[in-house]
Amino acid sequence: MRSACFRCWPRCDDLLQRIMVRSSPWPERRRQLAMTTDQPYVAVVGSGPAGFYATQQIIKKAPGCRVDLFEQLPVPFGLVRFGVAPDHPEVKNVTTTFCQTASSPAVRLLADVTVGRHVTVSELRRAYDAVVLAYGADDDRPLGIPGEQLTNVASARHLVGWYNGLPGCRSPVDLAAEHVVIVGMGNVALDVLRLLTASVDALAGTDITESALAALAESRVRHVTVVGRRGPLQAAFTIKELREQIHLVGTSAIWDGYPFHQLEPLLPDLPRPRRRLTELMVKSARSPRAAERRTWTLKFLRSPLEALGTDAVDQLRVGVNAMDGDHVVGTNQTELIPCQMLLRSIGYKGRQIDPALPFDAARGVIPNTDGRVHGAPGLYVTGWIGTGPVGVILNTMSSSFAVGKLVADDLAAGKQCDRVMHPDELVQIIRERGARPVGFPDWLRLDQAEEERGRRVGKPREKVVSVDEMRRIIWG
Ligand code: FAD
């Protein structure tokens, strides 16, 4: 294998090779020529944490390898930009590493290209030695209860996308509700609870969109109830998020409906992280703060049964549960919780982007073993589309590093897709289909414009929320 010169991609000899590949009239000759380009090429689909961490590992472990990073939006970074809460800027620092990876001459960002629309996974497998699917989970999981279609029943995903400037979530959120119920008790639910109860002053210096900030300034929300199926010992949120909410200025918890004192004797035997989280709840329930301007409740052991209302939702009927060991069991009791807005926060869900791909529709994941897609050599999956919507960026990093290493090991062992064309030929076809790929330097133009807009209003950035406007700024 020739040594790779990263400074000039495409290199002259590589260019010559491609001209020969493209001009050869014979399919078999074209195949042979495509196969003889010396360096391996990998396509990574999705530029969130999973895509970036897998890419970082591939170029580290497979020297000479080149990675094309496909992204459906004109902007990179996935949920780091569109999911992580605006008041958690420290989490977004991971983009510094992502930018280093994207700046490597071995990596080419191809944003504003949708796999499944502009190009299929099967086509990628004909142009790359390996294809890594890292396209996350960006669909909603419905509650599946009567009344879910009522006005003011929405997904937490929409609300998160709205305050973070996700282009598909631009329709305004009506915050005229005084009482909001969030179904689901993970960290996303706690993010939404915090954003709905925080003072606008606390959010003004963040990268929240101006339109969301203006709507929150007019918000009439007074109380938020977060409903969870299981008990406090099974809560899925983490201590950092709960502590932040407990200390949030201008808000206070109402710890009713659960006998927290009964948990005290169990504390010594709990594993350390669970013990610390439970201690925090027990302690806060024992010494509640005086009622503040906004209040909130964690309602454990409740399952949503029906959203009630004429046009808009005005109550949620829930079933009361009990824990039998680790199992949730229903009782015959039900309760009504008043609410003028109902948000479901029971997890994001992956989509099938290519009918040729194996897909577990119930779980919303691509079935795989440690990242290898079953029955498809050279095809890998990582991040939330492989694991489901679980874990924080650190978990995604570990699994994506492992998959990146697997790809490098397989390439070294000659286990790869049966490549018959050069990636640049495919990119040309993608262009002919109407896509105009946004490279990393192109994205930097938008990045700078957003930072400049932000500076004018005292924020780290003011996000552009329309895809058309993003393209206008990128292409001038
Ligand atoms: P994603 O980040 O979703 O990236 C997938 C990428 O693929 C996206 O850019 C998407 O546009 C792209 N894509 C999708 N379909 C296609 C297609 N057809 N073609 C091309 N590209 C496509 N973790 C923390 O550590 N701290 C936090 O504070 C935190 N807050 C969170 C808040 C919310 C609301 C959510 C939902 C998650 C949060 N997480 C947090 C978890 C973290 O965001 C995930 O662990 C991580 O983003 C998963 O990475 P991913 O790359 O699998 O998915």
Short mmCIF file of C-alpha atoms and ligand atoms in Angstrom, two decimals:
data_model
loop_
_atom_site.label_atom_id
_atom_site.label_comp_id
_atom_site.label_asym_id
_atom_site.label_seq_id
_atom_site.Cartn_x
_atom_site.Cartn_y
_atom_site.Cartn_z
CA MET A 1 0.00 0.00 0.00
CA ARG A 2 1.37 3.45 -0.87
CA SER A 3 1.81 5.94 1.90
CA ALA A 4 -0.99 8.51 1.97
CA CYS A 5 -0.26 12.20 1.51
CA PHE A 6 -2.94 13.97 3.48
CA ARG A 7 -2.01 17.43 2.20
CA CYS A 8 -3.45 17.10 -1.29
CA TRP A 9 -6.64 15.16 -1.52
CA PRO A 10 -7.31 14.23 -4.27
CA ARG A 11 -3.70 13.46 -5.06
CA CYS A 12 -2.47 13.53 -8.64
CA ASP A 13 -2.08 9.76 -8.95
CA ASP A 14 -5.42 9.28 -7.28
CA LEU A 15 -6.99 11.71 -9.75
CA LEU A 16 -5.48 9.83 -12.66
CA GLN A 17 -6.84 6.60 -11.23
CA ARG A 18 -10.32 8.09 -11.02
CA ILE A 19 -10.25 9.37 -14.57
CA MET A 20 -9.35 5.84 -15.70
CA VAL A 21 -12.13 4.36 -13.59
CA ARG A 22 -14.76 6.77 -14.90
CA SER A 23 -13.73 6.53 -18.54
CA SER A 24 -13.49 2.76 -18.76
CA PRO A 25 -16.40 1.45 -20.83
CA TRP A 26 -16.24 -2.07 -19.43
CA PRO A 27 -18.00 -2.75 -16.10
CA GLU A 28 -15.51 -5.44 -15.06
CA ARG A 29 -12.54 -3.19 -15.84
CA ARG A 30 -14.22 -0.35 -13.93
CA ARG A 31 -14.65 -2.68 -10.97
CA GLN A 32 -11.03 -3.75 -11.05
CA LEU A 33 -9.81 -0.17 -11.28
CA ALA A 34 -12.07 0.97 -8.45
CA MET A 35 -10.70 -1.81 -6.32
CA THR A 36 -7.10 -0.94 -7.08
CA THR A 37 -7.27 2.60 -5.61
CA ASP A 38 -4.97 1.96 -2.71
CA GLN A 39 -6.54 3.64 0.29
CA PRO A 40 -9.73 2.41 1.90
CA TYR A 41 -12.77 4.67 1.79
CA VAL A 42 -15.41 4.68 4.49
CA ALA A 43 -18.83 6.37 4.45
CA VAL A 44 -20.25 7.43 7.80
CA VAL A 45 -23.94 8.39 7.80
CA GLY A 46 -24.81 11.03 10.42
CA SER A 47 -22.64 13.76 11.95
CA GLY A 48 -23.77 13.52 15.56
CA PRO A 49 -21.50 12.24 18.34
CA ALA A 50 -21.64 8.64 17.06
CA GLY A 51 -20.59 9.62 13.53
CA PHE A 52 -17.80 11.91 14.70
CA TYR A 53 -16.39 9.53 17.32
CA ALA A 54 -16.44 6.59 14.88
CA THR A 55 -14.69 8.76 12.26
CA GLN A 56 -12.06 9.90 14.78
CA GLN A 57 -11.24 6.29 15.60
CA ILE A 58 -11.22 5.07 11.99
CA ILE A 59 -8.69 7.67 10.80
CA LYS A 60 -6.57 6.96 13.88
CA LYS A 61 -6.58 3.16 13.58
CA ALA A 62 -6.56 2.87 9.79
CA PRO A 63 -3.86 5.27 8.55
CA GLY A 64 -4.44 6.30 4.95
CA CYS A 65 -8.17 5.69 5.20
CA ARG A 66 -10.50 8.44 4.02
CA VAL A 67 -13.89 9.07 5.50
CA ASP A 68 -16.86 10.80 3.89
CA LEU A 69 -19.28 12.00 6.58
CA PHE A 70 -22.84 12.32 5.27
CA GLU A 71 -25.34 14.55 7.09
CA GLN A 72 -28.95 15.30 6.14
CA LEU A 73 -28.97 18.89 7.47
CA PRO A 74 -26.70 21.67 6.22
CA VAL A 75 -25.24 21.79 9.76
CA PRO A 76 -23.30 19.13 11.68
CA PHE A 77 -23.33 17.84 15.29
CA GLY A 78 -26.81 16.22 15.61
CA LEU A 79 -28.28 16.33 19.10
CA VAL A 80 -25.33 18.29 20.47
CA ARG A 81 -26.79 21.22 18.56
CA PHE A 82 -30.47 20.24 18.53
CA GLY A 83 -30.96 18.21 21.74
CA VAL A 84 -28.59 19.26 24.54
CA ALA A 85 -30.26 22.01 26.57
CA PRO A 86 -29.13 25.59 25.87
CA ASP A 87 -28.24 26.12 29.55
CA HIS A 88 -25.73 23.21 29.40
CA PRO A 89 -23.05 24.88 27.24
CA GLU A 90 -20.27 22.82 28.83
CA VAL A 91 -21.74 19.67 27.22
CA LYS A 92 -21.45 21.29 23.80
CA ASN A 93 -17.67 21.61 24.19
CA VAL A 94 -17.41 18.20 22.53
CA THR A 95 -17.78 20.04 19.22
CA THR A 96 -14.17 21.26 19.61
CA THR A 97 -12.98 17.67 19.12
CA PHE A 98 -15.52 17.15 16.33
CA CYS A 99 -14.14 20.23 14.53
CA GLN A 100 -10.60 18.83 14.79
CA THR A 101 -11.81 15.58 13.23
CA ALA A 102 -13.69 17.41 10.47
CA SER A 103 -10.60 19.52 9.71
CA SER A 104 -8.47 16.45 9.07
CA PRO A 105 -7.57 16.11 5.37
CA ALA A 106 -8.66 12.48 5.69
CA VAL A 107 -12.24 13.55 6.40
CA ARG A 108 -14.76 15.15 4.06
CA LEU A 109 -18.07 16.45 5.40
CA LEU A 110 -20.94 16.07 2.93
CA ALA A 111 -23.78 17.85 4.73
CA ASP A 112 -27.20 18.64 3.24
CA VAL A 113 -27.22 15.17 1.68
CA THR A 114 -29.92 12.80 2.90
CA VAL A 115 -29.12 9.11 2.77
CA GLY A 116 -32.32 7.37 1.73
CA ARG A 117 -33.24 10.29 -0.53
CA HIS A 118 -30.20 11.48 -2.50
CA VAL A 119 -28.37 8.17 -2.22
CA THR A 120 -29.23 4.71 -0.91
CA VAL A 121 -27.25 2.62 1.54
CA SER A 122 -26.82 -0.02 -1.19
CA GLU A 123 -25.21 2.61 -3.45
CA LEU A 124 -22.87 3.64 -0.64
CA ARG A 125 -21.85 0.02 -0.26
CA ARG A 126 -20.86 -0.06 -3.94
CA ALA A 127 -18.60 3.01 -3.58
CA TYR A 128 -17.04 2.54 -0.13
CA ASP A 129 -15.12 -0.27 1.54
CA ALA A 130 -17.18 0.16 4.68
CA VAL A 131 -20.37 2.02 5.59
CA VAL A 132 -21.11 3.08 9.18
CA LEU A 133 -24.71 4.01 9.95
CA ALA A 134 -24.76 6.59 12.75
CA TYR A 135 -27.95 8.47 11.95
CA GLY A 136 -29.46 8.57 15.44
CA ALA A 137 -33.09 8.30 16.49
CA ASP A 138 -35.14 11.28 15.42
CA ASP A 139 -38.70 10.00 15.41
CA ASP A 140 -41.38 10.23 18.10
CA ARG A 141 -42.63 7.37 20.20
CA PRO A 142 -46.38 7.86 20.71
CA LEU A 143 -48.14 7.09 24.01
CA GLY A 144 -50.81 5.08 22.18
CA ILE A 145 -53.63 6.32 24.42
CA PRO A 146 -57.06 7.73 23.46
CA GLY A 147 -57.08 11.52 23.18
CA GLU A 148 -53.48 11.79 22.02
CA GLN A 149 -54.66 13.76 18.97
CA LEU A 150 -56.16 16.56 21.11
CA THR A 151 -54.81 20.09 20.76
CA ASN A 152 -51.88 20.82 23.09
CA VAL A 153 -50.75 17.21 23.23
CA ALA A 154 -47.23 17.27 21.80
CA SER A 155 -43.91 15.52 22.01
CA ALA A 156 -41.07 16.72 24.21
CA ARG A 157 -38.96 16.15 21.09
CA HIS A 158 -40.88 18.94 19.33
CA LEU A 159 -40.42 21.30 22.28
CA VAL A 160 -36.71 20.48 22.51
CA GLY A 161 -36.32 20.99 18.74
CA TRP A 162 -38.23 24.28 18.98
CA TYR A 163 -36.10 25.87 21.70
CA ASN A 164 -32.94 24.55 20.02
CA GLY A 165 -33.81 25.79 16.51
CA LEU A 166 -34.28 22.41 14.76
CA PRO A 167 -35.60 23.30 11.28
CA GLY A 168 -38.45 20.72 11.35
CA CYS A 169 -39.76 22.02 14.70
CA ARG A 170 -40.43 25.67 13.90
CA SER A 171 -44.17 25.76 14.60
CA PRO A 172 -44.64 27.81 17.77
CA VAL A 173 -45.38 26.16 21.09
CA ASP A 174 -48.42 27.58 22.88
CA LEU A 175 -47.39 28.36 26.45
CA ALA A 176 -50.78 29.66 27.59
CA ALA A 177 -51.16 26.52 29.73
CA GLU A 178 -50.91 27.01 33.49
CA HIS A 179 -50.49 23.33 34.25
CA VAL A 180 -48.28 21.11 32.08
CA VAL A 181 -47.92 17.35 32.41
CA ILE A 182 -44.84 15.58 31.06
CA VAL A 183 -45.17 11.81 30.66
CA GLY A 184 -41.81 10.09 31.06
CA MET A 185 -39.11 10.58 33.68
CA GLY A 186 -35.76 10.54 31.93
CA ASN A 187 -33.24 13.36 31.57
CA VAL A 188 -35.07 14.76 28.53
CA ALA A 189 -38.19 15.20 30.69
CA LEU A 190 -36.10 16.98 33.31
CA ASP A 191 -34.54 19.24 30.65
CA VAL A 192 -38.02 20.21 29.48
CA LEU A 193 -39.21 20.72 33.08
CA ARG A 194 -36.25 23.02 33.74
CA LEU A 195 -36.73 25.01 30.53
CA LEU A 196 -40.43 25.49 31.29
CA THR A 197 -39.84 26.62 34.87
CA ALA A 198 -36.55 28.58 34.63
CA SER A 199 -36.60 32.35 34.56
CA VAL A 200 -36.04 33.93 31.17
CA ASP A 201 -33.07 35.84 32.64
CA ALA A 202 -31.31 32.53 33.28
CA LEU A 203 -31.74 31.55 29.63
CA ALA A 204 -31.12 34.89 27.93
CA GLY A 205 -27.34 34.42 27.63
CA THR A 206 -27.57 30.93 26.12
CA ASP A 207 -27.94 29.80 22.50
CA ILE A 208 -31.71 29.29 22.87
CA THR A 209 -33.51 30.77 19.84
CA GLU A 210 -34.84 34.32 20.14
CA SER A 211 -38.37 33.17 19.25
CA ALA A 212 -38.37 30.54 22.02
CA LEU A 213 -37.02 33.09 24.49
CA ALA A 214 -39.78 35.55 23.53
CA ALA A 215 -42.46 32.84 23.95
CA LEU A 216 -41.04 31.76 27.32
CA ALA A 217 -41.11 35.39 28.48
CA GLU A 218 -44.88 35.35 27.87
CA SER A 219 -45.36 31.86 29.33
CA ARG A 220 -48.21 31.37 31.81
CA VAL A 221 -46.90 28.02 33.06
CA ARG A 222 -47.25 27.79 36.86
CA HIS A 223 -46.98 24.09 37.66
CA VAL A 224 -45.43 21.10 35.90
CA THR A 225 -46.13 17.47 36.84
CA VAL A 226 -43.71 14.82 35.61
CA VAL A 227 -45.35 11.40 35.49
CA GLY A 228 -43.37 8.15 35.67
CA ARG A 229 -44.53 4.55 35.42
CA ARG A 230 -42.10 3.22 38.00
CA GLY A 231 -41.01 4.24 41.50
CA PRO A 232 -38.20 6.52 42.74
CA LEU A 233 -35.80 3.57 43.02
CA GLN A 234 -36.15 2.99 39.27
CA ALA A 235 -36.04 6.66 38.18
CA ALA A 236 -34.13 7.08 34.89
CA PHE A 237 -32.97 10.68 35.40
CA THR A 238 -29.54 11.38 36.85
CA ILE A 239 -28.57 13.22 40.01
CA LYS A 240 -27.06 16.23 38.20
CA GLU A 241 -30.35 17.03 36.45
CA LEU A 242 -32.44 16.54 39.60
CA ARG A 243 -30.10 18.64 41.76
CA GLU A 244 -30.20 21.42 39.18
CA GLN A 245 -34.00 21.42 39.23
CA ILE A 246 -34.19 21.37 43.03
CA HIS A 247 -31.92 24.43 43.21
CA LEU A 248 -33.53 26.29 40.30
CA VAL A 249 -34.22 29.86 41.39
CA GLY A 250 -37.91 30.83 41.53
CA THR A 251 -39.18 27.23 41.62
CA SER A 252 -40.04 24.74 44.35
CA ALA A 253 -40.94 21.06 44.41
CA ILE A 254 -44.18 19.72 45.79
CA TRP A 255 -43.25 16.28 47.11
CA ASP A 256 -46.67 14.73 47.46
CA GLY A 257 -48.11 11.38 46.56
CA TYR A 258 -45.14 9.23 47.55
CA PRO A 259 -44.07 8.08 51.04
CA PHE A 260 -40.38 8.98 50.61
CA HIS A 261 -39.65 8.28 54.32
CA GLN A 262 -40.25 4.57 53.59
CA LEU A 263 -37.14 4.57 51.42
CA GLU A 264 -34.81 5.60 54.23
CA PRO A 265 -34.17 2.08 55.64
CA LEU A 266 -33.30 0.85 52.12
CA LEU A 267 -30.62 3.47 51.50
CA PRO A 268 -27.55 1.71 52.96
CA ASP A 269 -27.97 -1.31 50.67
CA LEU A 270 -28.38 0.60 47.42
CA PRO A 271 -25.52 0.84 44.87
CA ARG A 272 -23.74 4.21 45.29
CA PRO A 273 -25.19 6.23 42.36
CA ARG A 274 -28.73 5.01 43.13
CA ARG A 275 -28.22 5.71 46.83
CA ARG A 276 -27.09 9.29 46.22
CA LEU A 277 -30.01 9.99 43.89
CA THR A 278 -32.52 8.51 46.34
CA GLU A 279 -30.96 10.37 49.29
CA LEU A 280 -31.42 13.61 47.38
CA MET A 281 -35.14 12.91 46.88
CA VAL A 282 -35.64 11.80 50.50
CA LYS A 283 -33.81 14.85 51.84
CA SER A 284 -35.70 17.29 49.59
CA ALA A 285 -39.04 15.71 50.46
CA ARG A 286 -38.20 16.02 54.18
CA SER A 287 -37.46 19.74 53.98
CA PRO A 288 -39.44 21.24 51.11
CA ARG A 289 -38.82 24.86 50.07
CA ALA A 290 -41.57 27.45 50.51
CA ALA A 291 -43.83 27.70 47.48
CA GLU A 292 -42.21 29.81 44.76
CA ARG A 293 -43.56 31.44 41.61
CA ARG A 294 -43.43 28.11 39.76
CA THR A 295 -43.86 24.66 41.26
CA TRP A 296 -43.25 21.10 40.07
CA THR A 297 -44.01 17.54 41.15
CA LEU A 298 -42.53 14.16 40.33
CA LYS A 299 -45.47 11.78 40.26
CA PHE A 300 -44.17 8.21 40.52
CA LEU A 301 -46.07 4.95 39.85
CA ARG A 302 -48.54 6.40 37.35
CA SER A 303 -49.28 5.22 33.78
CA PRO A 304 -51.11 7.43 31.29
CA LEU A 305 -54.49 5.95 30.28
CA GLU A 306 -56.39 8.69 28.44
CA ALA A 307 -56.08 12.36 27.54
CA LEU A 308 -59.40 14.10 28.13
CA GLY A 309 -60.81 17.33 26.71
CA THR A 310 -63.16 18.69 24.04
CA ASP A 311 -60.77 20.24 21.51
CA ALA A 312 -57.78 20.84 23.71
CA VAL A 313 -56.55 18.57 26.46
CA ASP A 314 -57.70 19.52 29.98
CA GLN A 315 -56.98 16.37 32.03
CA LEU A 316 -54.89 13.23 31.97
CA ARG A 317 -56.34 10.05 33.44
CA VAL A 318 -53.61 7.87 34.92
CA GLY A 319 -53.57 4.39 36.38
CA VAL A 320 -51.92 3.95 39.78
CA ASN A 321 -49.17 1.31 39.78
CA ALA A 322 -47.26 -0.60 42.43
CA MET A 323 -43.83 -2.22 42.28
CA ASP A 324 -43.57 -5.99 42.66
CA GLY A 325 -39.81 -6.35 42.98
CA ASP A 326 -38.53 -4.85 39.74
CA HIS A 327 -41.87 -5.25 37.95
CA VAL A 328 -44.54 -2.60 37.58
CA VAL A 329 -48.03 -3.89 38.28
CA GLY A 330 -51.26 -1.99 37.74
CA THR A 331 -53.84 -1.52 40.50
CA ASN A 332 -57.51 -0.79 39.94
CA GLN A 333 -57.11 2.81 41.03
CA THR A 334 -57.11 5.72 38.61
CA GLU A 335 -56.59 9.47 39.07
CA LEU A 336 -57.19 12.62 37.07
CA ILE A 337 -54.43 15.19 36.70
CA PRO A 338 -55.53 18.57 35.37
CA CYS A 339 -53.40 19.96 32.53
CA GLN A 340 -53.73 22.32 29.59
CA MET A 341 -50.65 20.91 27.91
CA LEU A 342 -49.50 17.28 27.75
CA LEU A 343 -45.99 16.41 26.60
CA ARG A 344 -44.87 12.86 25.92
CA SER A 345 -41.25 12.18 26.73
CA ILE A 346 -40.98 8.42 26.47
CA GLY A 347 -37.98 8.25 24.20
CA TYR A 348 -36.86 9.05 20.68
CA LYS A 349 -37.17 6.35 18.02
CA GLY A 350 -34.99 5.38 15.05
CA ARG A 351 -36.31 5.30 11.47
CA GLN A 352 -35.65 2.94 8.60
CA ILE A 353 -33.96 5.02 5.88
CA ASP A 354 -33.53 2.25 3.32
CA PRO A 355 -35.99 -0.62 2.75
CA ALA A 356 -33.03 -2.88 1.91
CA LEU A 357 -31.74 -2.56 5.49
CA PRO A 358 -32.70 -4.97 8.25
CA PHE A 359 -34.78 -3.05 10.80
CA ASP A 360 -36.42 -3.79 14.13
CA ALA A 361 -39.50 -1.58 13.82
CA ALA A 362 -40.72 -2.19 17.38
CA ARG A 363 -37.45 -1.01 18.96
CA GLY A 364 -36.58 1.44 16.19
CA VAL A 365 -33.04 0.07 15.79
CA ILE A 366 -30.95 -1.70 13.17
CA PRO A 367 -30.24 -5.19 14.55
CA ASN A 368 -26.53 -5.70 15.07
CA THR A 369 -23.96 -7.56 17.10
CA ASP A 370 -21.40 -5.19 18.66
CA GLY A 371 -21.93 -2.84 15.71
CA ARG A 372 -21.84 -5.36 12.85
CA VAL A 373 -25.07 -5.43 10.85
CA HIS A 374 -26.25 -9.01 10.43
CA GLY A 375 -25.59 -10.59 7.05
CA ALA A 376 -24.02 -7.49 5.47
CA PRO A 377 -20.20 -7.49 5.34
CA GLY A 378 -18.73 -3.99 5.54
CA LEU A 379 -21.91 -2.52 7.07
CA TYR A 380 -21.80 -1.21 10.64
CA VAL A 381 -24.08 0.66 12.99
CA THR A 382 -23.31 2.86 15.98
CA GLY A 383 -24.97 5.40 18.30
CA TRP A 384 -28.67 5.62 18.98
CA ILE A 385 -29.71 3.94 15.72
CA GLY A 386 -27.91 0.84 16.97
CA THR A 387 -28.58 0.99 20.71
CA GLY A 388 -31.89 2.83 20.91
CA PRO A 389 -32.16 6.24 22.63
CA VAL A 390 -30.18 5.44 25.75
CA GLY A 391 -27.17 6.95 27.44
CA VAL A 392 -25.28 10.20 27.37
CA ILE A 393 -22.59 11.34 24.96
CA LEU A 394 -19.92 9.51 26.96
CA ASN A 395 -21.70 6.17 26.37
CA THR A 396 -22.08 6.99 22.68
CA MET A 397 -18.36 7.83 22.55
CA SER A 398 -17.27 4.48 24.02
CA SER A 399 -19.44 2.40 21.71
CA SER A 400 -18.52 4.46 18.63
CA PHE A 401 -14.81 4.19 19.39
CA ALA A 402 -15.29 0.41 19.61
CA VAL A 403 -17.12 0.32 16.26
CA GLY A 404 -14.47 2.57 14.67
CA LYS A 405 -11.78 0.14 15.79
CA LEU A 406 -13.81 -2.80 14.49
CA VAL A 407 -14.04 -1.13 11.07
CA ALA A 408 -10.27 -0.52 11.02
CA ASP A 409 -9.55 -4.13 12.07
CA ASP A 410 -11.92 -5.52 9.43
CA LEU A 411 -10.37 -3.33 6.71
CA ALA A 412 -6.91 -4.55 7.70
CA ALA A 413 -8.21 -8.13 7.50
CA GLY A 414 -9.70 -7.55 4.06
CA LYS A 415 -13.33 -7.83 5.24
CA GLN A 416 -15.12 -5.09 3.32
CA CYS A 417 -17.89 -4.20 0.87
CA ASP A 418 -17.50 -5.22 -2.74
CA ARG A 419 -16.65 -1.73 -4.03
CA VAL A 420 -17.18 -1.17 -7.76
CA MET A 421 -16.96 2.60 -8.13
CA HIS A 422 -14.94 5.47 -6.72
CA PRO A 423 -16.64 7.60 -4.03
CA ASP A 424 -16.21 10.73 -6.17
CA GLU A 425 -18.26 9.15 -8.93
CA LEU A 426 -21.06 8.60 -6.47
CA VAL A 427 -20.77 12.15 -5.14
CA GLN A 428 -21.13 13.37 -8.71
CA ILE A 429 -24.31 11.27 -9.07
CA ILE A 430 -25.59 12.76 -5.79
CA ARG A 431 -25.02 16.25 -7.20
CA GLU A 432 -26.87 15.31 -10.38
CA ARG A 433 -29.80 14.32 -8.17
CA GLY A 434 -30.03 17.88 -6.88
CA ALA A 435 -27.99 17.88 -3.68
CA ARG A 436 -25.29 20.48 -3.11
CA PRO A 437 -23.03 19.00 -0.44
CA VAL A 438 -21.92 21.38 2.31
CA GLY A 439 -18.28 20.83 3.24
CA PHE A 440 -16.71 21.70 6.58
CA PRO A 441 -15.27 25.07 5.38
CA ASP A 442 -18.74 25.91 3.96
CA TRP A 443 -20.35 25.19 7.35
CA LEU A 444 -17.77 27.46 9.02
CA ARG A 445 -19.26 30.41 7.09
CA LEU A 446 -22.63 29.76 8.71
CA ASP A 447 -20.98 29.09 12.06
CA GLN A 448 -19.32 32.51 11.95
CA ALA A 449 -22.52 34.24 10.86
CA GLU A 450 -24.42 32.67 13.78
CA GLU A 451 -21.73 33.69 16.25
CA GLU A 452 -21.77 37.23 14.88
CA ARG A 453 -25.58 37.44 15.24
CA GLY A 454 -25.26 36.07 18.76
CA ARG A 455 -22.64 38.66 19.76
CA ARG A 456 -25.07 41.43 18.88
CA VAL A 457 -27.60 40.14 21.45
CA GLY A 458 -25.18 38.88 24.11
CA LYS A 459 -25.43 35.18 23.24
CA PRO A 460 -22.81 32.62 22.16
CA ARG A 461 -24.69 32.26 18.87
CA GLU A 462 -28.06 33.00 17.32
CA LYS A 463 -28.99 29.87 15.38
CA VAL A 464 -30.40 30.11 11.89
CA VAL A 465 -33.54 27.98 11.97
CA SER A 466 -34.55 27.82 8.30
CA VAL A 467 -32.76 25.45 5.94
CA ASP A 468 -33.21 27.91 3.05
CA GLU A 469 -31.58 30.69 5.03
CA MET A 470 -28.76 28.35 6.10
CA ARG A 471 -28.09 27.62 2.41
CA ARG A 472 -28.24 31.32 1.49
CA ILE A 473 -25.60 32.15 4.10
CA ILE A 474 -23.42 29.16 3.21
CA TRP A 475 -23.45 29.73 -0.54
CA GLY A 476 -23.63 33.55 -0.50
P1 FAD B 1 -27.60 12.13 16.88
O1 FAD B 1 -26.93 13.08 17.80
O2 FAD B 1 -29.08 12.25 16.74
O3 FAD B 1 -26.93 12.29 15.44
C1 FAD B 1 -27.48 11.69 14.30
C2 FAD B 1 -27.18 12.56 13.07
O4 FAD B 1 -27.59 11.85 11.89
C3 FAD B 1 -27.95 13.87 13.06
O5 FAD B 1 -27.08 14.94 12.76
C4 FAD B 1 -28.98 13.68 11.95
O6 FAD B 1 -29.35 14.90 11.31
C5 FAD B 1 -28.25 12.75 11.00
N1 FAD B 1 -29.14 11.98 10.12
C6 FAD B 1 -30.34 11.45 10.44
N2 FAD B 1 -30.88 10.83 9.37
C7 FAD B 1 -30.00 10.99 8.35
C8 FAD B 1 -30.01 10.59 6.98
N3 FAD B 1 -31.03 9.89 6.45
N4 FAD B 1 -28.96 10.94 6.19
C9 FAD B 1 -27.91 11.66 6.71
N5 FAD B 1 -27.87 12.06 8.01
C10 FAD B 1 -28.89 11.72 8.81
N6 FAD B 1 -26.03 13.66 26.45
C11 FAD B 1 -25.14 14.25 27.31
O7 FAD B 1 -24.06 13.70 27.50
N7 FAD B 1 -25.44 15.42 27.95
C12 FAD B 1 -26.63 16.08 27.75
O8 FAD B 1 -26.88 17.14 28.35
C13 FAD B 1 -27.56 15.49 26.85
N8 FAD B 1 -28.74 16.10 26.61
C14 FAD B 1 -29.63 15.52 25.75
C15 FAD B 1 -30.84 16.17 25.52
C16 FAD B 1 -31.77 15.61 24.65
C17 FAD B 1 -33.08 16.29 24.43
C18 FAD B 1 -31.48 14.39 24.00
C19 FAD B 1 -32.48 13.77 23.07
C20 FAD B 1 -30.27 13.74 24.22
C21 FAD B 1 -29.33 14.31 25.09
N9 FAD B 1 -28.11 13.69 25.34
C22 FAD B 1 -27.22 14.26 26.20
C23 FAD B 1 -27.75 12.40 24.68
C24 FAD B 1 -26.91 12.62 23.41
O9 FAD B 1 -27.46 13.66 22.67
C25 FAD B 1 -26.85 11.30 22.61
O10 FAD B 1 -26.13 10.35 23.39
C26 FAD B 1 -26.12 11.45 21.27
O11 FAD B 1 -26.48 12.62 20.59
C27 FAD B 1 -26.44 10.25 20.34
O12 FAD B 1 -25.63 10.41 19.22
P2 FAD B 1 -25.99 9.88 17.75
O13 FAD B 1 -24.86 10.34 16.90
O14 FAD B 1 -26.33 8.45 17.82
O15 FAD B 1 -27.34 10.63 17.32
#
